[in-house]
PDB file of C-alpha atoms and ligand atoms in Angstrom:
ATOM      1  CA  UNK A   1     -32.390 -20.385   4.708  1.00 90.00           C
ATOM      2  CA  UNK A   2     -36.144 -20.551   4.806  1.00 95.00           C
ATOM      3  CA  UNK A   3     -37.993 -17.265   3.923  1.00 96.00           C
ATOM      4  CA  UNK A   4     -41.743 -17.419   4.491  1.00 98.00           C
ATOM      5  CA  UNK A   5     -44.539 -14.936   4.497  1.00 98.00           C
ATOM      6  CA  UNK A   6     -47.694 -15.701   6.406  1.00 98.00           C
ATOM      7  CA  UNK A   7     -50.900 -13.898   5.469  1.00 97.00           C
ATOM      8  CA  UNK A   8     -54.624 -13.960   5.953  1.00 96.00           C
ATOM      9  CA  UNK A   9     -57.394 -11.832   7.354  1.00 94.00           C
ATOM     10  CA  UNK A  10     -57.764 -10.789  11.004  1.00 90.00           C
ATOM     11  CA  UNK A  11     -58.479 -13.800  13.125  1.00 87.00           C
ATOM     12  CA  UNK A  12     -57.039 -16.330  10.651  1.00 93.00           C
ATOM     13  CA  UNK A  13     -54.387 -17.466  13.070  1.00 92.00           C
ATOM     14  CA  UNK A  14     -51.374 -15.849  11.460  1.00 94.00           C
ATOM     15  CA  UNK A  15     -49.692 -14.893  14.693  1.00 93.00           C
ATOM     16  CA  UNK A  16     -50.269 -18.316  16.327  1.00 93.00           C
ATOM     17  CA  UNK A  17     -49.103 -20.270  13.256  1.00 95.00           C
ATOM     18  CA  UNK A  18     -45.964 -18.137  12.731  1.00 95.00           C
ATOM     19  CA  UNK A  19     -45.056 -18.548  16.390  1.00 93.00           C
ATOM     20  CA  UNK A  20     -45.505 -22.317  16.142  1.00 93.00           C
ATOM     21  CA  UNK A  21     -43.491 -22.589  12.979  1.00 93.00           C
ATOM     22  CA  UNK A  22     -40.693 -20.392  14.261  1.00 93.00           C
ATOM     23  CA  UNK A  23     -40.435 -22.106  17.617  1.00 91.00           C
ATOM     24  CA  UNK A  24     -40.371 -25.567  15.998  1.00 89.00           C
ATOM     25  CA  UNK A  25     -37.700 -24.728  13.414  1.00 90.00           C
ATOM     26  CA  UNK A  26     -35.809 -21.918  15.054  1.00 92.00           C
ATOM     27  CA  UNK A  27     -36.953 -19.407  12.517  1.00 95.00           C
ATOM     28  CA  UNK A  28     -37.070 -15.709  13.538  1.00 96.00           C
ATOM     29  CA  UNK A  29     -40.720 -14.568  13.771  1.00 96.00           C
ATOM     30  CA  UNK A  30     -40.975 -10.993  12.546  1.00 96.00           C
ATOM     31  CA  UNK A  31     -44.345  -9.422  13.254  1.00 96.00           C
ATOM     32  CA  UNK A  32     -44.664  -5.889  12.004  1.00 96.00           C
ATOM     33  CA  UNK A  33     -47.595  -5.239  14.383  1.00 94.00           C
ATOM     34  CA  UNK A  34     -45.553  -6.388  17.400  1.00 94.00           C
ATOM     35  CA  UNK A  35     -42.632  -4.172  16.276  1.00 96.00           C
ATOM     36  CA  UNK A  36     -44.946  -1.208  16.052  1.00 96.00           C
ATOM     37  CA  UNK A  37     -46.458  -1.990  19.447  1.00 94.00           C
ATOM     38  CA  UNK A  38     -42.934  -2.133  20.851  1.00 95.00           C
ATOM     39  CA  UNK A  39     -42.273   1.410  19.455  1.00 95.00           C
ATOM     40  CA  UNK A  40     -45.460   2.663  21.131  1.00 95.00           C
ATOM     41  CA  UNK A  41     -44.508   1.131  24.522  1.00 94.00           C
ATOM     42  CA  UNK A  42     -41.110   2.756  24.290  1.00 96.00           C
ATOM     43  CA  UNK A  43     -42.389   6.137  22.957  1.00 95.00           C
ATOM     44  CA  UNK A  44     -39.862   6.178  20.069  1.00 94.00           C
ATOM     45  CA  UNK A  45     -39.974   8.695  17.147  1.00 94.00           C
ATOM     46  CA  UNK A  46     -41.599   6.114  14.966  1.00 93.00           C
ATOM     47  CA  UNK A  47     -44.373   5.770  17.743  1.00 95.00           C
ATOM     48  CA  UNK A  48     -45.200   9.484  17.368  1.00 94.00           C
ATOM     49  CA  UNK A  49     -45.966   8.846  13.664  1.00 93.00           C
ATOM     50  CA  UNK A  50     -47.944   5.603  13.923  1.00 95.00           C
ATOM     51  CA  UNK A  51     -49.934   5.544  17.174  1.00 95.00           C
ATOM     52  CA  UNK A  52     -53.029   7.446  15.989  1.00 95.00           C
ATOM     53  CA  UNK A  53     -53.166   5.643  12.626  1.00 96.00           C
ATOM     54  CA  UNK A  54     -52.685   2.196  14.220  1.00 95.00           C
ATOM     55  CA  UNK A  55     -55.476   2.882  16.783  1.00 93.00           C
ATOM     56  CA  UNK A  56     -57.869   3.863  13.968  1.00 94.00           C
ATOM     57  CA  UNK A  57     -57.230   0.522  12.288  1.00 94.00           C
ATOM     58  CA  UNK A  58     -55.691   2.048   9.089  1.00 97.00           C
ATOM     59  CA  UNK A  59     -52.516   0.887   7.552  1.00 98.00           C
ATOM     60  CA  UNK A  60     -49.369   2.722   8.470  1.00 98.00           C
ATOM     61  CA  UNK A  61     -47.711   4.419   5.422  1.00 97.00           C
ATOM     62  CA  UNK A  62     -45.530   2.326   3.187  1.00 97.00           C
ATOM     63  CA  UNK A  63     -42.340   4.468   3.765  1.00 96.00           C
ATOM     64  CA  UNK A  64     -42.478   3.917   7.557  1.00 96.00           C
ATOM     65  CA  UNK A  65     -43.216   0.193   7.226  1.00 97.00           C
ATOM     66  CA  UNK A  66     -40.492  -0.294   4.663  1.00 96.00           C
ATOM     67  CA  UNK A  67     -37.911   1.459   6.869  1.00 95.00           C
ATOM     68  CA  UNK A  68     -38.804  -0.695   9.905  1.00 95.00           C
ATOM     69  CA  UNK A  69     -38.766  -3.900   7.888  1.00 95.00           C
ATOM     70  CA  UNK A  70     -35.479  -2.972   6.046  1.00 94.00           C
ATOM     71  CA  UNK A  71     -33.728  -2.280   9.377  1.00 94.00           C
ATOM     72  CA  UNK A  72     -35.044  -5.572  10.842  1.00 94.00           C
ATOM     73  CA  UNK A  73     -34.073  -7.756   7.867  1.00 93.00           C
ATOM     74  CA  UNK A  74     -30.645  -6.056   7.573  1.00 92.00           C
ATOM     75  CA  UNK A  75     -29.766  -7.462  11.000  1.00 91.00           C
ATOM     76  CA  UNK A  76     -29.380 -10.906   9.345  1.00 88.00           C
ATOM     77  CA  UNK A  77     -29.731 -12.624  12.719  1.00 90.00           C
ATOM     78  CA  UNK A  78     -31.510 -15.693  11.213  1.00 91.00           C
ATOM     79  CA  UNK A  79     -29.700 -19.042  11.307  1.00 87.00           C
ATOM     80  CA  UNK A  80     -32.423 -21.013   9.654  1.00 93.00           C
ATOM     81  CA  UNK A  81     -34.789 -18.495   8.282  1.00 95.00           C
ATOM     82  CA  UNK A  82     -37.610 -16.162   9.062  1.00 96.00           C
ATOM     83  CA  UNK A  83     -41.406 -15.926   9.005  1.00 97.00           C
ATOM     84  CA  UNK A  84     -42.706 -12.503   8.120  1.00 97.00           C
ATOM     85  CA  UNK A  85     -46.146 -11.921   9.751  1.00 97.00           C
ATOM     86  CA  UNK A  86     -48.229  -8.957   8.742  1.00 93.00           C
ATOM     87  CA  UNK A  87     -46.028  -7.851   5.775  1.00 97.00           C
ATOM     88  CA  UNK A  88     -46.514  -7.079   2.959  1.00 98.00           C
ATOM     89  CA  UNK A  89     -49.939  -5.578   3.195  1.00 98.00           C
ATOM     90  CA  UNK A  90     -49.875  -3.341   0.077  1.00 98.00           C
ATOM     91  CA  UNK A  91     -48.679  -3.555  -3.466  1.00 98.00           C
ATOM     92  CA  UNK A  92     -45.602  -1.280  -2.983  1.00 98.00           C
ATOM     93  CA  UNK A  93     -44.591  -3.323   0.151  1.00 98.00           C
ATOM     94  CA  UNK A  94     -44.850  -6.549  -1.819  1.00 97.00           C
ATOM     95  CA  UNK A  95     -42.830  -5.092  -4.704  1.00 96.00           C
ATOM     96  CA  UNK A  96     -40.130  -3.882  -2.252  1.00 95.00           C
ATOM     97  CA  UNK A  97     -39.936  -7.356  -0.658  1.00 95.00           C
ATOM     98  CA  UNK A  98     -39.693  -9.298  -3.896  1.00 95.00           C
ATOM     99  CA  UNK A  99     -37.116  -7.038  -5.303  1.00 95.00           C
ATOM    100  CA  UNK A 100     -34.902  -7.516  -2.264  1.00 93.00           C
ATOM    101  CA  UNK A 101     -35.606 -11.034  -0.932  1.00 92.00           C
ATOM    102  CA  UNK A 102     -36.126 -14.313  -2.624  1.00 92.00           C
ATOM    103  CA  UNK A 103     -39.186 -15.502  -0.739  1.00 96.00           C
ATOM    104  CA  UNK A 104     -39.756 -19.264  -0.777  1.00 97.00           C
ATOM    105  CA  UNK A 105     -43.448 -19.458   0.006  1.00 98.00           C
ATOM    106  CA  UNK A 106     -46.365 -17.306   0.929  1.00 98.00           C
ATOM    107  CA  UNK A 107     -48.536 -19.246   3.387  1.00 98.00           C
ATOM    108  CA  UNK A 108     -52.180 -17.972   3.056  1.00 98.00           C
ATOM    109  CA  UNK A 109     -54.522 -19.028   5.824  1.00 98.00           C
ATOM    110  CA  UNK A 110     -57.866 -19.146   3.921  1.00 97.00           C
ATOM    111  CA  UNK A 111     -60.857 -18.399   6.088  1.00 95.00           C
ATOM    112  CA  UNK A 112     -64.289 -17.645   4.442  1.00 91.00           C
ATOM    113  CA  UNK A 113     -65.521 -14.084   4.911  1.00 85.00           C
ATOM    114  CA  UNK A 114     -68.493 -15.035   7.153  1.00 88.00           C
ATOM    115  CA  UNK A 115     -66.205 -16.899   9.569  1.00 91.00           C
ATOM    116  CA  UNK A 116     -63.747 -13.942   9.536  1.00 89.00           C
ATOM    117  CA  UNK A 117     -66.571 -11.526  10.592  1.00 84.00           C
ATOM    118  CA  UNK A 118     -67.774 -13.942  13.275  1.00 87.00           C
ATOM    119  CA  UNK A 119     -64.294 -14.410  14.760  1.00 84.00           C
ATOM    120  CA  UNK A 120     -63.477 -10.680  14.592  1.00 81.00           C
ATOM    121  CA  UNK A 121     -66.759  -9.603  16.217  1.00 80.00           C
ATOM    122  CA  UNK A 122     -66.281 -12.123  18.986  1.00 80.00           C
ATOM    123  CA  UNK A 123     -62.772 -10.790  19.490  1.00 74.00           C
ATOM    124  CA  UNK A 124     -64.128  -7.148  19.608  1.00 73.00           C
ATOM    125  CA  UNK A 125     -66.762  -8.107  22.208  1.00 73.00           C
ATOM    126  CA  UNK A 126     -64.305  -9.905  24.432  1.00 70.00           C
ATOM    127  CA  UNK A 127     -61.692  -7.144  23.890  1.00 60.00           C
ATOM    128  CA  UNK A 128     -59.066  -9.830  23.276  1.00 56.00           C
ATOM    129  CA  UNK A 129     -56.226  -9.569  20.771  1.00 51.00           C
ATOM    130  CA  UNK A 130     -54.086 -12.161  19.215  1.00 51.00           C
ATOM    131  CA  UNK A 131     -52.094 -13.801  21.980  1.00 51.00           C
ATOM    132  CA  UNK A 132     -54.898 -12.859  24.418  1.00 47.00           C
ATOM    133  CA  UNK A 133     -53.536  -9.458  25.139  1.00 53.00           C
ATOM    134  CA  UNK A 134     -55.832  -6.438  25.016  1.00 64.00           C
ATOM    135  CA  UNK A 135     -55.200  -4.256  21.975  1.00 77.00           C
ATOM    136  CA  UNK A 136     -56.313  -0.724  21.492  1.00 81.00           C
ATOM    137  CA  UNK A 137     -57.364  -1.563  17.882  1.00 84.00           C
ATOM    138  CA  UNK A 138     -59.649  -4.444  18.878  1.00 81.00           C
ATOM    139  CA  UNK A 139     -62.814  -2.386  19.123  1.00 83.00           C
ATOM    140  CA  UNK A 140     -65.611  -2.645  16.571  1.00 83.00           C
ATOM    141  CA  UNK A 141     -64.832   0.643  14.677  1.00 87.00           C
ATOM    142  CA  UNK A 142     -61.139  -0.125  14.225  1.00 88.00           C
ATOM    143  CA  UNK A 143     -61.783  -3.779  13.313  1.00 87.00           C
ATOM    144  CA  UNK A 144     -64.161  -2.668  10.665  1.00 88.00           C
ATOM    145  CA  UNK A 145     -61.459  -0.388   9.158  1.00 93.00           C
ATOM    146  CA  UNK A 146     -58.804  -3.156   9.509  1.00 92.00           C
ATOM    147  CA  UNK A 147     -61.037  -5.581   7.566  1.00 91.00           C
ATOM    148  CA  UNK A 148     -61.716  -2.980   4.884  1.00 94.00           C
ATOM    149  CA  UNK A 149     -57.982  -2.356   4.580  1.00 96.00           C
ATOM    150  CA  UNK A 150     -57.360  -6.084   4.327  1.00 96.00           C
ATOM    151  CA  UNK A 151     -59.969  -6.729   1.580  1.00 95.00           C
ATOM    152  CA  UNK A 152     -59.025  -3.708  -0.552  1.00 98.00           C
ATOM    153  CA  UNK A 153     -55.262  -3.597  -0.231  1.00 98.00           C
ATOM    154  CA  UNK A 154     -53.900  -6.930   1.085  1.00 97.00           C
ATOM    155  CA  UNK A 155     -56.086  -9.638  -0.307  1.00 97.00           C
ATOM    156  CA  UNK A 156     -55.531  -8.631  -3.938  1.00 97.00           C
ATOM    157  CA  UNK A 157     -51.782  -9.450  -3.417  1.00 98.00           C
ATOM    158  CA  UNK A 158     -52.664 -13.165  -3.445  1.00 98.00           C
ATOM    159  CA  UNK A 159     -52.861 -12.922  -7.267  1.00 98.00           C
ATOM    160  CA  UNK A 160     -49.330 -11.602  -7.418  1.00 97.00           C
ATOM    161  CA  UNK A 161     -48.052 -14.459  -5.142  1.00 97.00           C
ATOM    162  CA  UNK A 162     -49.932 -16.966  -7.404  1.00 98.00           C
ATOM    163  CA  UNK A 163     -48.354 -15.491 -10.551  1.00 97.00           C
ATOM    164  CA  UNK A 164     -44.877 -15.787  -8.973  1.00 96.00           C
ATOM    165  CA  UNK A 165     -45.638 -19.438  -8.116  1.00 97.00           C
ATOM    166  CA  UNK A 166     -45.096 -18.802  -4.370  1.00 97.00           C
ATOM    167  CA  UNK A 167     -48.645 -19.109  -3.054  1.00 98.00           C
ATOM    168  CA  UNK A 168     -49.535 -21.930  -0.622  1.00 98.00           C
ATOM    169  CA  UNK A 169     -53.181 -21.873   0.416  1.00 98.00           C
ATOM    170  CA  UNK A 170     -54.069 -23.683   3.600  1.00 98.00           C
ATOM    171  CA  UNK A 171     -57.542 -24.194   5.045  1.00 97.00           C
ATOM    172  CA  UNK A 172     -57.501 -21.924   8.111  1.00 96.00           C
ATOM    173  CA  UNK A 173     -60.858 -23.086   9.465  1.00 95.00           C
ATOM    174  CA  UNK A 174     -59.363 -26.242  10.933  1.00 95.00           C
ATOM    175  CA  UNK A 175     -57.990 -26.541  14.448  1.00 92.00           C
ATOM    176  CA  UNK A 176     -54.675 -24.895  15.396  1.00 91.00           C
ATOM    177  CA  UNK A 177     -52.890 -28.335  15.403  1.00 89.00           C
ATOM    178  CA  UNK A 178     -54.410 -29.399  12.103  1.00 92.00           C
ATOM    179  CA  UNK A 179     -53.453 -26.075  10.348  1.00 94.00           C
ATOM    180  CA  UNK A 180     -49.912 -26.336  11.814  1.00 93.00           C
ATOM    181  CA  UNK A 181     -49.590 -29.950  10.541  1.00 91.00           C
ATOM    182  CA  UNK A 182     -50.938 -29.027   7.066  1.00 95.00           C
ATOM    183  CA  UNK A 183     -48.489 -26.121   6.805  1.00 95.00           C
ATOM    184  CA  UNK A 184     -45.539 -28.186   7.933  1.00 94.00           C
ATOM    185  CA  UNK A 185     -46.411 -31.010   5.445  1.00 93.00           C
ATOM    186  CA  UNK A 186     -46.859 -28.620   2.526  1.00 96.00           C
ATOM    187  CA  UNK A 187     -43.555 -26.950   3.258  1.00 95.00           C
ATOM    188  CA  UNK A 188     -41.785 -30.225   3.584  1.00 93.00           C
ATOM    189  CA  UNK A 189     -40.810 -29.544   7.200  1.00 90.00           C
ATOM    190  CA  UNK A 190     -41.267 -32.149   9.849  1.00 80.00           C
ATOM    191  CA  UNK A 191     -43.401 -30.813  12.662  1.00 68.00           C
ATOM    192  CA  UNK A 192     -40.668 -31.997  15.103  1.00 68.00           C
ATOM    193  CA  UNK A 193     -42.599 -31.364  18.276  1.00 67.00           C
ATOM    194  CA  UNK A 194     -46.330 -32.265  18.575  1.00 65.00           C
ATOM    195  CA  UNK A 195     -48.310 -29.047  18.068  1.00 68.00           C
ATOM    196  CA  UNK A 196     -50.068 -29.418  21.367  1.00 70.00           C
ATOM    197  CA  UNK A 197     -46.763 -29.178  23.321  1.00 75.00           C
ATOM    198  CA  UNK A 198     -45.548 -26.385  21.191  1.00 73.00           C
ATOM    199  CA  UNK A 199     -48.773 -24.470  21.551  1.00 74.00           C
ATOM    200  CA  UNK A 200     -48.688 -24.799  25.393  1.00 76.00           C
ATOM    201  CA  UNK A 201     -45.198 -23.313  25.444  1.00 73.00           C
ATOM    202  CA  UNK A 202     -46.027 -20.575  22.851  1.00 68.00           C
ATOM    203  CA  UNK A 203     -49.079 -19.560  24.855  1.00 67.00           C
ATOM    204  CA  UNK A 204     -47.024 -19.429  28.055  1.00 67.00           C
ATOM    205  CA  UNK A 205     -44.672 -16.960  26.403  1.00 60.00           C
ATOM    206  CA  UNK A 206     -47.090 -14.451  24.965  1.00 54.00           C
TER     207      UNK A 206
HETATM  208  P1  AMP B 301     -51.254  -6.576  13.350  1.00 66.83           P
HETATM  209  O1  AMP B 301     -50.749  -6.841  14.681  1.00 66.83           O
HETATM  210  O2  AMP B 301     -50.524  -7.361  12.320  1.00 66.83           O
HETATM  211  O3  AMP B 301     -52.715  -6.781  13.227  1.00 66.83           O
HETATM  212  O4  AMP B 301     -50.967  -5.037  12.963  1.00 66.83           O
HETATM  213  C1  AMP B 301     -51.505  -4.083  13.739  1.00 66.83           C
HETATM  214  C2  AMP B 301     -51.571  -2.719  13.045  1.00 66.83           C
HETATM  215  O5  AMP B 301     -50.197  -2.334  12.670  1.00 66.83           O
HETATM  216  C3  AMP B 301     -52.263  -2.722  11.723  1.00 66.83           C
HETATM  217  O6  AMP B 301     -53.670  -2.524  11.834  1.00 66.83           O
HETATM  218  C4  AMP B 301     -51.601  -1.568  11.029  1.00 66.83           C
HETATM  219  O7  AMP B 301     -52.105  -0.329  11.530  1.00 66.83           O
HETATM  220  C5  AMP B 301     -50.196  -1.682  11.415  1.00 66.83           C
HETATM  221  N1  AMP B 301     -49.455  -2.539  10.471  1.00 66.83           N
HETATM  222  C6  AMP B 301     -48.904  -3.814  10.739  1.00 66.83           C
HETATM  223  N2  AMP B 301     -48.309  -4.295   9.660  1.00 66.83           N
HETATM  224  C7  AMP B 301     -48.465  -3.367   8.679  1.00 66.83           C
HETATM  225  C8  AMP B 301     -48.099  -3.222   7.319  1.00 66.83           C
HETATM  226  N3  AMP B 301     -47.304  -4.178   6.670  1.00 66.83           N
HETATM  227  N4  AMP B 301     -48.380  -2.062   6.611  1.00 66.83           N
HETATM  228  C9  AMP B 301     -49.083  -1.137   7.193  1.00 66.83           C
HETATM  229  N5  AMP B 301     -49.456  -1.169   8.453  1.00 66.83           N
HETATM  230  C10 AMP B 301     -49.182  -2.214   9.210  1.00 66.83           C
END
């Protein structure tokens, strides 16, 4: 079983790379943001507690996140493994994960701050979210909050991953195909299908 975490700032390509990896190797892609958006579309009890906070760009509280993640991971529906996208984002979330799951590698998509700001602001102007769907939290005010949350709470976790010997840093400024190929090589996975073919099919399914 392969157990990976993918992390990086907004606009680093986490969603795209986790979809590519999962599709190529039959891993289950677990995106906490997508799970929350599902709850909002279906007006669940969880939705009532997260909608306002998510739209503001702030992080949802650890207890709600932990519950949703625990229920998801307890399904054990992974044949070959999973890629966790957007979790952990805080120290308590990381501690919960490492106490319960033996994570193989944390893939960090490294993108310099100035490129992050440029990509994020372009996204805000276009009103486009990851996967090219419009997101309520892709407006300048919410994006600013999301970046602040990332730099103050999520980025410091890299030090923990490094100490645990799990951190894999990949240059996230390259093209989608190049990043995918670098990640595959570093994880010792053969890319199987050329990234361009995979990308076309992934984009067709978002
Ligand atoms: P994402 O699609 O990964 O950008 O997540 C969208 C939003 O969902 C974030 O801005 C947070 O409000 C919430 N969210 C997703 N993952 C987490 C997490 N691990 N902890 C707290 N909030 C999260």
